[in-house]
Amino acid sequence: SLVSESRVASRRVGEFKSRVAGALARASTPDKPAAGTNCTMTVTSDWNAAVFYLTSLCFTILVLKMYVVFFITGGKKSKAGERAPEDTYQRLLDDDNERRAAHAAVDRWKRITQNDIENIPLFMIAMWVNALLMLWVADETRHTPLAVAHVVAVPLFTIARIGHTATYACACSYARSIFFLLNMLSLLVILGCVLAASFNAELPG
């Protein structure tokens, strides 16, 4: 039933959040390694786990967020009669005021969609490249700052994109600008991490 499926989904989301929190806790306060083990290996492994958990979670949220925007934009087009001519279910408005308002709403959501397309895919590529490069950064003194920057920038970007869409839809110009600045700051941090990781990675071969 829907109730049982929702309970299973909620339990799985809770388990995933617990793994993320556990990875972050281990990375920030790693256990004392046993005799004969490599302390650096333990610390970097914990940070890599946190990086991959958060990257996977935020990647999923961003993809779902984009598709929500796509569906809303499609709905606005249907109400304004801007879909393909064969889509006979769309509304054809007779009132001029309603038609202008519907077209304005479509234009706004098209802009939101375009802004997502311009920003989210590039960040997704950069965050995954950085997450993979960090696997080969063995020096703890260089690995830890990169990991900290990553686990801060990726969630910040995700929150900024959601906030940007919400404020754009509500026509809140100043708040939208703040979220966009956070978006760009996160992107610059991740690009800087990619460069730093590429110079410090000990790639095989």
XYZ file of C-alpha atoms in Angstrom:
205
model
C 0.000 0.000 0.000
C 0.972 3.659 -0.270
C 1.338 3.928 3.493
C 3.761 1.002 3.709
C 5.732 2.257 0.698
C 6.026 5.721 2.223
C 7.239 4.184 5.493
C 9.890 2.183 3.631
C 10.990 5.289 1.720
C 11.151 7.326 4.939
C 13.215 4.619 6.636
C 15.661 4.510 3.708
C 16.027 8.309 3.711
C 16.676 8.156 7.456
C 19.307 5.458 6.996
C 21.033 7.521 4.289
C 21.048 10.617 6.521
C 22.524 8.543 9.326
C 25.327 7.325 7.057
C 26.083 10.912 5.987
C 26.136 12.113 9.604
C 28.283 9.158 10.633
C 30.790 9.773 7.839
C 31.055 13.456 8.744
C 31.479 12.608 12.426
C 34.220 10.078 11.685
C 35.979 12.543 9.389
C 35.951 15.351 11.946
C 36.872 13.119 14.922
C 38.561 10.033 13.525
C 39.132 7.053 15.785
C 42.624 6.357 16.979
C 44.101 3.887 14.504
C 45.251 0.492 15.664
C 48.955 -0.267 15.860
C 50.479 -0.803 12.464
C 47.758 1.057 10.535
C 48.204 4.233 8.549
C 46.563 7.186 10.331
C 46.535 9.287 7.158
C 44.766 6.507 5.280
C 42.065 6.347 7.982
C 41.417 10.088 8.003
C 41.320 10.470 4.231
C 39.041 7.444 3.892
C 36.554 8.950 6.350
C 36.596 12.255 4.506
C 36.172 10.502 1.148
C 33.110 8.706 2.502
C 31.611 12.012 3.663
C 32.397 13.631 0.305
C 30.746 10.850 -1.694
C 27.687 10.611 0.562
C 27.032 14.350 0.372
C 27.801 14.543 -3.343
C 25.380 11.702 -4.092
C 22.660 13.210 -1.898
C 22.968 16.715 -3.359
C 23.227 15.351 -6.902
C 19.911 13.543 -6.415
C 18.257 16.632 -4.915
C 19.463 18.857 -7.763
C 18.249 16.447 -10.459
C 14.824 16.167 -8.805
C 14.732 19.936 -8.361
C 15.359 20.497 -12.075
C 12.601 18.089 -13.063
C 10.163 19.795 -10.683
C 10.957 23.078 -12.461
C 10.463 21.418 -15.849
C 7.047 20.070 -14.843
C 5.935 23.414 -13.396
C 7.037 25.160 -16.584
C 5.056 22.647 -18.633
C 1.994 23.282 -16.493
C 2.312 27.029 -16.979
C 2.560 26.492 -20.741
C -0.626 24.421 -20.699
C -2.519 27.162 -18.873
C -1.252 29.781 -21.343
C -1.904 27.663 -24.443
C 1.791 27.642 -25.388
C 2.248 23.908 -25.829
C 2.408 22.141 -29.193
C -0.762 22.564 -31.303
C -1.633 18.864 -31.009
C -1.847 19.145 -27.207
C -5.589 19.730 -27.207
C -5.859 19.602 -23.412
C -4.240 23.008 -22.999
C -6.335 26.047 -22.171
C -7.116 28.776 -24.673
C -7.804 31.924 -22.685
C -10.266 34.498 -23.992
C -9.787 37.178 -21.380
C -6.911 39.518 -22.281
C -5.840 40.083 -18.675
C -5.755 36.359 -17.938
C -3.839 35.710 -21.138
C -1.215 38.348 -20.341
C -0.824 37.006 -16.792
C -0.494 33.426 -18.074
C 2.140 34.399 -20.650
C 4.051 36.371 -17.988
C 4.067 33.296 -15.740
C 5.381 31.136 -18.599
C 8.127 33.655 -19.323
C 9.167 33.708 -15.655
C 9.383 29.914 -15.402
C 11.248 29.706 -18.710
C 13.838 32.054 -17.213
C 14.039 29.899 -14.084
C 14.533 26.807 -16.247
C 17.224 28.495 -18.337
C 19.058 29.648 -15.214
C 19.065 26.089 -13.860
C 20.413 24.748 -17.157
C 23.175 27.366 -17.174
C 24.371 26.668 -13.634
C 23.500 23.215 -12.293
C 25.077 20.864 -14.899
C 28.444 22.647 -14.730
C 28.488 22.409 -10.946
C 27.519 18.739 -11.058
C 30.445 17.970 -13.333
C 32.873 19.947 -11.161
C 31.756 18.365 -7.881
C 32.073 14.814 -9.226
C 35.468 15.534 -10.784
C 36.662 16.916 -7.459
C 35.235 13.971 -5.498
C 37.059 11.520 -7.766
C 40.352 13.438 -7.785
C 40.366 13.538 -3.982
C 40.632 9.757 -3.926
C 44.248 10.169 -5.070
C 45.220 13.003 -2.698
C 47.086 11.019 -0.052
C 48.626 13.907 1.909
C 46.281 14.537 4.860
C 47.378 18.175 5.254
C 46.229 18.838 1.679
C 43.325 16.401 1.560
C 41.442 17.634 4.651
C 41.061 21.308 3.557
C 39.816 20.156 0.152
C 37.312 17.799 1.756
C 36.051 20.481 4.162
C 35.614 22.939 1.288
C 33.746 20.276 -0.698
C 31.308 19.264 2.057
C 30.519 22.950 2.657
C 30.275 24.129 -0.966
C 28.109 21.293 -2.316
C 25.218 21.599 0.193
C 25.515 25.400 0.020
C 25.103 25.302 -3.760
C 22.098 22.963 -3.452
C 20.385 25.245 -0.932
C 21.250 28.306 -3.032
C 19.687 26.805 -6.167
C 16.465 25.928 -4.343
C 16.360 29.385 -2.776
C 17.086 31.022 -6.122
C 14.154 29.237 -7.759
C 11.777 30.044 -4.891
C 12.694 33.735 -4.822
C 12.614 33.968 -8.632
C 9.097 32.488 -8.661
C 8.000 34.973 -5.969
C 9.659 37.934 -7.749
C 11.945 38.721 -4.776
C 14.789 40.431 -6.585
C 17.195 41.139 -3.704
C 16.843 37.710 -2.123
C 17.271 36.094 -5.533
C 20.515 38.018 -6.047
C 21.849 36.824 -2.684
C 21.107 33.203 -3.540
C 22.745 33.634 -6.931
C 25.885 35.053 -5.304
C 26.001 32.025 -2.984
C 25.587 29.858 -6.073
C 28.565 31.493 -7.780
C 30.675 31.416 -4.616
C 30.077 27.671 -4.257
C 30.975 27.111 -7.901
C 34.225 29.070 -7.570
C 35.141 27.105 -4.423
C 34.566 23.779 -6.182
C 36.527 24.860 -9.258
C 39.366 25.915 -6.974
C 39.209 22.513 -5.281
C 39.379 20.785 -8.656
C 42.533 22.687 -9.554
C 44.131 22.080 -6.146
C 43.220 18.370 -6.188
C 44.551 17.926 -9.722
C 47.927 19.367 -8.705
C 48.132 17.267 -5.522
C 46.654 13.998 -6.741
C 49.015 11.059 -7.007
C 47.428 9.454 -10.062
C 48.441 5.869 -10.935
C 50.637 5.216 -13.935
